Every structure is written in structure tokens, then in C-alpha cells.
Coordinates of C-alpha atoms and ligand atoms in Angstrom, one line a residue:
M1 CA 61.2 8.7 171.6
S2 CA 63.4 11.2 173.4
R3 CA 61.7 14.3 174.7
K4 CA 63.0 17.8 174.6
L5 CA 65.1 18.9 177.6
E6 CA 64.7 22.2 179.3
L7 CA 68.3 23.3 179.9
T8 CA 70.0 26.2 181.6
P9 CA 72.9 27.4 179.4
V10 CA 76.2 26.4 181.0
Q11 CA 77.4 30.1 180.9
E12 CA 74.8 30.7 183.6
W13 CA 76.0 28.0 186.0
G14 CA 78.8 30.2 187.2
F15 CA 81.3 27.3 187.1
F16 CA 83.2 27.5 183.9
T17 CA 84.9 30.1 181.8
L18 CA 85.7 30.0 178.1
P19 CA 87.7 29.2 176.0
R20 CA 87.3 25.5 175.8
P21 CA 88.1 23.1 177.4
M22 CA 86.1 23.6 180.6
V23 CA 88.1 21.4 182.9
I24 CA 87.1 19.4 185.9
A25 CA 90.1 17.8 187.6
G26 CA 91.0 16.1 190.8
P27 CA 91.7 12.6 192.2
C28 CA 89.7 9.5 191.4
S29 CA 89.1 9.2 195.2
A30 CA 89.5 11.5 198.1
E31 CA 91.9 9.5 200.3
S32 CA 93.1 11.9 203.0
E33 CA 92.9 15.6 203.8
E34 CA 96.6 16.0 202.8
Q35 CA 96.2 14.3 199.5
V36 CA 93.0 16.3 198.7
M37 CA 94.6 19.6 199.7
E38 CA 97.9 19.0 198.0
T39 CA 96.2 18.0 194.7
A40 CA 93.8 21.0 194.9
A41 CA 96.8 23.3 195.5
G42 CA 98.6 22.0 192.4
L43 CA 95.5 22.4 190.2
N44 CA 94.5 25.8 191.6
E45 CA 98.0 27.1 190.8
F46 CA 97.4 26.9 187.0
G47 CA 93.8 28.0 187.0
I48 CA 91.6 24.9 187.4
H49 CA 88.5 26.1 189.1
V50 CA 86.4 22.9 189.4
F51 CA 87.7 20.1 191.6
R52 CA 86.5 16.5 191.5
A53 CA 87.0 13.8 194.0
G54 CA 85.2 10.5 194.5
I55 CA 83.8 10.1 198.1
W56 CA 81.9 6.9 197.5
K57 CA 83.6 4.6 195.0
P58 CA 81.7 2.0 193.0
R59 CA 84.3 -0.8 192.8
T60 CA 84.1 -4.0 190.8
H61 CA 85.4 -6.2 193.6
P62 CA 84.4 -6.0 197.2
G63 CA 87.3 -5.3 199.5
S64 CA 88.9 -2.7 197.1
F65 CA 89.1 0.8 198.5
E66 CA 85.5 1.9 198.5
G67 CA 86.0 5.6 199.3
V68 CA 86.3 7.4 202.6
G69 CA 82.6 8.3 202.7
A70 CA 80.9 11.3 204.2
P71 CA 83.9 12.5 206.3
G72 CA 85.7 13.2 203.1
L73 CA 83.1 15.9 202.3
R74 CA 84.7 18.1 204.9
W75 CA 88.0 18.1 202.9
L76 CA 86.0 19.3 199.9
Q77 CA 84.6 22.1 202.0
K78 CA 88.1 23.0 202.9
V79 CA 89.1 23.1 199.2
K80 CA 86.2 25.5 198.6
K81 CA 87.3 27.7 201.5
V82 CA 91.0 27.7 201.0
Y83 CA 91.2 27.9 197.2
G84 CA 87.7 29.2 196.2
M85 CA 87.2 26.2 193.9
K86 CA 83.9 24.6 193.1
V87 CA 83.8 21.0 194.2
A88 CA 82.1 18.0 192.6
T89 CA 81.6 14.4 193.5
E90 CA 79.7 11.3 192.4
V91 CA 76.4 10.4 193.9
A92 CA 74.9 6.9 193.6
S93 CA 72.0 7.1 196.1
E94 CA 69.6 9.6 197.7
K95 CA 71.6 9.3 200.9
H96 CA 74.7 10.5 199.0
V97 CA 72.7 13.4 197.7
F98 CA 71.5 14.5 201.2
E99 CA 75.1 14.3 202.5
C100 CA 76.3 16.5 199.5
I101 CA 73.6 19.1 200.1
K102 CA 74.5 19.2 203.8
H103 CA 78.1 19.8 203.0
G104 CA 77.7 22.4 200.3
V105 CA 78.9 20.3 197.3
D106 CA 78.6 22.5 194.3
M107 CA 78.0 19.9 191.5
V108 CA 77.4 16.2 191.4
W109 CA 77.7 13.5 188.7
L110 CA 76.0 10.2 188.2
G111 CA 78.5 7.4 187.5
A112 CA 78.3 5.0 184.6
R113 CA 76.9 2.2 186.8
T114 CA 74.3 4.4 188.3
T115 CA 73.0 5.8 184.9
A116 CA 72.4 2.2 183.9
N117 CA 69.8 1.9 186.8
P118 CA 66.6 3.8 186.3
F119 CA 65.4 3.2 189.9
L120 CA 68.5 4.8 191.3
V121 CA 68.4 7.7 188.9
Q122 CA 64.8 8.3 189.8
D123 CA 65.6 8.4 193.6
I124 CA 68.5 10.7 193.0
A125 CA 66.5 13.0 190.8
E126 CA 63.8 13.3 193.5
A127 CA 66.4 13.9 196.1
L128 CA 67.9 16.7 194.0
R129 CA 64.5 18.3 193.3
D130 CA 64.3 21.9 194.6
T131 CA 68.1 22.3 194.7
D132 CA 70.1 24.3 192.2
I133 CA 72.9 21.8 192.0
P134 CA 74.2 21.1 188.4
V135 CA 74.2 17.5 187.5
L136 CA 76.5 15.8 185.0
V137 CA 75.4 12.3 183.8
K138 CA 78.0 9.8 182.7
N139 CA 77.0 7.4 179.9
P140 CA 75.9 4.0 181.1
V141 CA 78.5 1.2 181.1
N142 CA 76.7 -0.4 178.2
P143 CA 76.4 1.4 174.8
D144 CA 72.7 2.3 175.2
L145 CA 72.0 5.8 174.1
D146 CA 68.3 5.7 175.2
L147 CA 69.3 4.6 178.7
W148 CA 71.6 7.6 178.8
I149 CA 68.9 10.0 177.6
G150 CA 66.4 8.4 179.9
A151 CA 68.5 9.4 182.9
L152 CA 68.7 13.0 181.6
E153 CA 64.9 13.0 181.2
R154 CA 64.3 11.7 184.7
L155 CA 66.5 14.5 186.2
N156 CA 64.9 17.1 183.9
R157 CA 61.4 16.0 184.9
E158 CA 62.2 16.8 188.5
G159 CA 63.2 20.3 187.5
I160 CA 66.9 19.9 187.2
T161 CA 67.9 22.2 184.2
K162 CA 71.6 22.6 184.9
L163 CA 72.3 19.4 183.1
G164 CA 75.3 18.1 181.3
V165 CA 76.9 14.8 180.2
I166 CA 80.2 13.1 180.6
H167 CA 81.3 10.6 178.0
R168 CA 83.6 8.0 179.6
G169 CA 83.4 5.2 177.1
F170 CA 81.6 1.9 177.2
S171 CA 82.6 -1.6 178.5
A172 CA 84.1 -3.5 175.6
S173 CA 83.3 -7.2 175.0
E174 CA 86.6 -7.7 173.3
K175 CA 90.0 -6.7 174.6
I176 CA 91.0 -3.3 173.3
A177 CA 93.9 -1.0 174.1
Y178 CA 91.7 1.5 176.0
R179 CA 89.9 0.6 179.2
N180 CA 86.6 1.6 177.8
D181 CA 85.6 1.9 174.1
P182 CA 84.9 5.5 173.2
L183 CA 82.3 4.6 170.5
W184 CA 82.3 8.3 169.6
K185 CA 79.4 7.6 167.2
I186 CA 77.1 7.4 170.2
A187 CA 78.4 10.6 171.7
I188 CA 78.0 12.4 168.4
E189 CA 74.4 11.2 168.1
L190 CA 73.7 12.6 171.6
R191 CA 75.4 15.9 170.7
T192 CA 73.4 16.1 167.6
R193 CA 70.1 15.6 169.5
Y194 CA 71.0 18.1 172.3
P195 CA 73.5 20.5 170.8
E196 CA 73.0 23.0 173.6
M197 CA 73.9 20.6 176.4
P198 CA 77.4 20.9 177.9
F199 CA 79.4 17.9 176.9
F200 CA 82.4 16.6 178.7
A201 CA 84.8 13.8 177.8
D202 CA 86.5 11.7 180.5
P203 CA 89.7 10.6 178.9
S204 CA 90.9 9.0 182.2
H205 CA 88.2 6.3 182.3
M206 CA 88.2 5.9 178.5
G207 CA 91.9 5.4 178.3
G208 CA 92.6 3.8 181.6
N209 CA 96.2 4.7 181.2
R210 CA 98.2 8.0 181.2
A211 CA 99.6 7.2 177.8
Y212 CA 96.2 7.7 176.1
L213 CA 95.0 10.9 177.8
Q214 CA 96.5 13.3 175.3
E215 CA 95.1 11.7 172.1
I216 CA 91.6 11.2 173.6
S217 CA 91.5 14.8 174.9
Q218 CA 92.6 16.1 171.5
R219 CA 89.9 14.1 169.8
A220 CA 87.3 15.4 172.2
M221 CA 88.3 18.9 171.3
D222 CA 88.3 18.1 167.6
L223 CA 84.8 16.8 167.9
G224 CA 83.8 20.2 169.4
L225 CA 83.0 19.0 173.0
E226 CA 83.1 21.7 175.6
G227 CA 84.9 20.1 178.5
L228 CA 87.2 17.5 180.0
M229 CA 87.0 15.7 183.3
I230 CA 90.5 14.3 184.0
E231 CA 91.7 12.5 187.1
S232 CA 94.7 14.2 188.8
H233 CA 96.5 13.0 191.9
C234 CA 99.4 14.6 193.7
D235 CA 101.2 11.2 193.8
P236 CA 99.6 8.9 191.2
S237 CA 101.7 5.9 191.9
K238 CA 100.3 5.8 195.5
A239 CA 96.6 6.3 194.5
L240 CA 94.2 3.9 196.1
S241 CA 92.1 3.7 193.0
D242 CA 92.8 4.1 189.2
A243 CA 96.5 4.7 189.8
S244 CA 97.6 4.1 186.2
Q245 CA 95.3 6.7 184.7
Q246 CA 95.9 9.6 187.0
L247 CA 98.3 12.5 186.3
T248 CA 100.1 14.9 188.6
P249 CA 98.7 18.5 188.4
A250 CA 102.0 19.5 186.6
A251 CA 101.5 16.8 184.0
L252 CA 97.9 17.8 183.5
K253 CA 99.0 21.4 182.9
D254 CA 101.4 20.2 180.2
L255 CA 98.6 18.0 178.6
L256 CA 96.2 21.0 178.5
E257 CA 98.9 23.2 177.0
S258 CA 99.5 20.6 174.3
L259 CA 96.0 20.6 173.0
T260 CA 95.0 22.4 169.8
V261 CA 91.6 24.0 170.5
R262 CA 89.8 26.1 168.0
D263 CA 87.7 28.5 169.9
K264 CA 84.1 28.8 168.8
D265 CA 83.9 32.4 169.9
A266 CA 86.9 33.7 168.0
D267 CA 85.8 35.9 165.1
S268 CA 84.8 34.1 161.8
K269 CA 86.3 30.9 163.1
E270 CA 82.8 29.4 163.1
Y271 CA 83.4 28.0 159.6
R272 CA 86.7 26.4 160.5
E273 CA 85.2 25.0 163.7
G274 CA 82.4 23.4 161.7
I275 CA 84.7 22.0 159.0
D276 CA 87.1 20.6 161.6
Q277 CA 84.4 18.9 163.4
L278 CA 83.1 17.3 160.2
R279 CA 86.6 16.2 159.4
A280 CA 87.1 14.7 162.8
R281 CA 84.0 12.6 162.1
I282 CA 85.3 11.6 158.7
D283 CA 88.5 10.5 160.4
L284 CA 86.6 8.3 162.8
I285 CA 84.6 6.7 160.0
D286 CA 87.8 6.1 158.0
E287 CA 89.4 4.4 161.0
G288 CA 86.3 2.1 161.2
I289 CA 86.5 1.3 157.5
L290 CA 90.2 0.4 157.9
A291 CA 89.5 -1.9 160.8
E292 CA 86.6 -3.6 158.9
L293 CA 88.8 -4.0 155.8
A294 CA 91.5 -5.6 157.9
S295 CA 89.1 -8.1 159.5
R296 CA 87.6 -8.9 156.0
M297 CA 91.1 -9.7 154.7
G298 CA 91.7 -11.9 157.7
I299 CA 88.5 -13.9 156.8
S300 CA 89.6 -14.1 153.2
R301 CA 92.8 -15.7 154.2
R302 CA 90.9 -18.2 156.2
I303 CA 88.7 -19.0 153.2
G304 CA 92.0 -19.4 151.3
E305 CA 93.2 -22.0 153.8
Y306 CA 89.9 -23.8 153.7
K307 CA 89.8 -23.9 149.9
K308 CA 93.3 -25.3 149.9
E309 CA 92.4 -28.1 152.3
H310 CA 89.5 -29.0 150.1
N311 CA 91.3 -28.6 146.8
V312 CA 88.9 -25.9 145.5
A313 CA 90.0 -23.2 143.0
I314 CA 90.4 -19.7 144.5
L315 CA 88.4 -17.8 141.9
Q316 CA 84.7 -18.5 141.7
M317 CA 83.3 -15.9 139.5
S318 CA 79.6 -16.8 140.1
R319 CA 80.0 -16.2 143.9
W320 CA 81.7 -12.9 143.2
D321 CA 79.0 -11.8 140.7
S322 CA 76.3 -12.5 143.2
I323 CA 78.2 -10.5 145.9
L324 CA 78.5 -7.6 143.6
E325 CA 74.9 -7.6 142.5
R326 CA 73.7 -7.7 146.1
M327 CA 76.0 -4.8 147.1
K328 CA 74.9 -2.7 144.1
E329 CA 71.3 -3.2 145.2
K330 CA 72.0 -2.3 148.8
G331 CA 74.1 0.6 147.6
R332 CA 71.3 1.9 145.5
A333 CA 69.0 1.8 148.5
C334 CA 71.3 4.2 150.4
G335 CA 72.1 6.5 147.5
L336 CA 75.5 5.1 146.4
S337 CA 76.1 4.9 142.6
E338 CA 76.6 1.5 140.9
Q339 CA 79.8 2.7 139.5
F340 CA 81.2 3.6 142.9
I341 CA 80.2 0.3 144.4
E342 CA 81.8 -1.6 141.5
T343 CA 85.1 0.3 141.9
V344 CA 85.3 -0.2 145.6
F345 CA 84.2 -3.8 145.7
N346 CA 86.4 -4.8 142.7
A347 CA 89.4 -3.4 144.5
I348 CA 88.5 -5.3 147.6
H349 CA 87.9 -8.5 145.6
E350 CA 91.2 -8.2 143.8
E351 CA 93.1 -7.8 147.1
S352 CA 91.2 -10.7 148.6
V353 CA 92.1 -13.0 145.6
K354 CA 95.7 -11.9 146.0
A355 CA 95.7 -12.8 149.7
Q356 CA 94.1 -16.3 148.9
N357 CA 96.7 -16.9 146.3
E358 CA 99.5 -16.1 148.7
V359 CA 98.0 -18.7 151.1
L360 CA 98.0 -21.2 148.3
E361 CA 101.6 -20.5 147.3
K362 CA 102.9 -20.7 150.9
G363 CA 102.4 -24.4 151.2
Ligands
LIG401 C1 85.0 8.0 188.5 O1 84.7 9.1 187.9 O2 85.9 7.9 189.3 C2 84.2 6.8 188.2 C3 84.0 5.9 189.1 O3 83.8 6.8 186.9 P1 82.8 5.9 186.1 O4 81.5 6.0 186.7 O5 83.0 6.5 184.7 O6 83.4 4.5 186.1
LIG402 MN1 88.3 6.7 188.7

């Protein structure tokens, strides 16, 4: 059972300005003072006010670049001083939190690997108690909504009310085009439970490649999310981590300008906003239905092969009748009419028989 969260509205954080998206941008990792300052300069030029940079990097393999550590926090202080930006970094231990407090970091986030670990989240929550630092919580690597909510609850119980979330996708067990599976359904469920909590998408870690950043960002806007956290590096090809997903500040500016964002605050747009969000959800479900239909057809063809090998006729009406009966019963239980179930499943069956016949005729 998730408990109610006590939240400070994001408008009172003093970080972000409307209209959407609220943007957090900066390199995956702080690598050098020059790289940090040059990237911040490029972002500041077109009005990005919140700068991100990883100081301690959780890497899959030891020996990869694991971040510059605490000395990099001085570069973030310089970004604050020179450009007046707010600065944010990832914390994964109480030691990181203490370093951030010492160096005036304005906001922290919990990474996906940290959110998955309640011991660490508890330590971090306690270390942040009595500070006023906003905390953004990335989803855990595994698609476990309760674990994500549990982390928010731990922070909230220690008095942290400037709380938000970052959706960065989930590790996929099968190979997919994106680096991490968006599984938007889970994000929508969280949004529905806590509609007042600021919600960021992280297209960089979801997509894993520059090519996908625009479509993911647009989808996040269509679903009504408030913000985007996007990795930006002054020279992406030389980045020491996540090179393929980082954008130059100029390319990020183009991406943001290309987004269609319907502003919640614009007069009488409330209705359009609502309808567009519902439509975006329908689009997601339709894509899911398509994928399921395609995999069902694949299995039908395999059954066709199998029947052929064993010299069995394609059409077995008794099997089909029993499928249809079962589906009608299940359909009734979730409020779908018999007529509708019959129409949909007969169309599926017809196509499936056709596919099996093609298999038969092929050989
Ligand atoms: C990051 O933001 O650079 C990062 C390591 O992200 P995640 O925790 O989503 O993998
Ligand atoms: Mn990264």
C-alpha cells in the first residue's frame, strides 16, 4: 500500500519556469573544468537554468571512467557563480550527500541503481534530513513501481518534500532498439497516483542514442510530463561516458524547438491537454496490440509448419470454438460485449488460417 506523500509544489522550488518542458541539461559526467564550463556556457546561452553533471558514476564494468569525484564539485560551484545556473548531480551514498551539501549543490538525484537499494536510499534520506535540497528519484533499473514509490516514501518520511521523479526506462530482458524500455504504462500509473509530483523523462538513458531523443521527448510531452533531463556535452564524440546519447548544446536547442508542447496554463487549453494525453495513452496501447498481434501471427505460422510436418488439417473448428468461448467468458468478466469479442477474434482467426495455408502452399 503506497502512502500519501507530502509535497512542496514545484513552482515553490525556485528552479523551473513554465511553460513546459522544465529542462535539466548537462553532461553525463563532469570530466574537466573546461568541458563543464564550455557545456554550461552553450546551455546558458539559450536559457537552460538547471545544469546536471555526474560526479560519481555508477558503471557496469570496473575500470570504466567512474567520475572525477569530489574535486568536480568545484567546477559546479563555478557554473553557479559564472552563469547563475542551479546545479544538480547524482548521489549514491551519504558521503556523496555530505560532499554536495559542503559544495552548495542545489539539487540531487538518485540513480536507477540506487533507487533499487532500500538500504542506500534510507542512508541518503537520513543524510538529507534538515536540508532544503530538492531530490529527484529515478526509477529503479527493474520495472518495479513499488520499489520506486518506496524510495519516495523513505525520503518523504525524513522530511524531504521537494520531491520529483525521473523516468529513465527499465532494463530490458530482450534486445530492443532503445537502451532501456520506456514501459510508459508504469510511469502513467505513478503519475496517476501522484498527479502533483513533478515528473521528468530522461530520453538520453531511455534511448541510448541521439537518434531517439526527439521522439521520446515528444512522447513525454504528449503524456503531459513536466520536464526533461537530457545529457548534453560540448563535444559528444569525446565524452568519457555515454558518448552516443549526448547532444551538443546547439543540437539540444534544435530538439527543444522542434517539440510540440501544449501548455496547460494557456486559456481553455485544459480540455485539449486532457484529450491529447488520453490519445497519447491510446496510441501506446495500440502499439502494444500491434506488437502482440504480430507475435501471435508468428506463432500461428509455426503451428502451420508443425501441422504440415504431422500431416494434420489446418482448420480444427472444435479448437477454435473453445478458444472463442473462453475469450467471450473472459471478455464478459471485463465488460466487453460478446459481439465485439466475436468480431475481433474471428478476424484474428481468419488471418491466422490464411497464414497457415500460406505455409502449407509454400512447400
Ligand atoms: C546518469 O544520469 O548519468 C545515470 C547514470 O543515469 P541512470 O541512473 O538513469 O543510469
Ligand atoms: Mn549517462
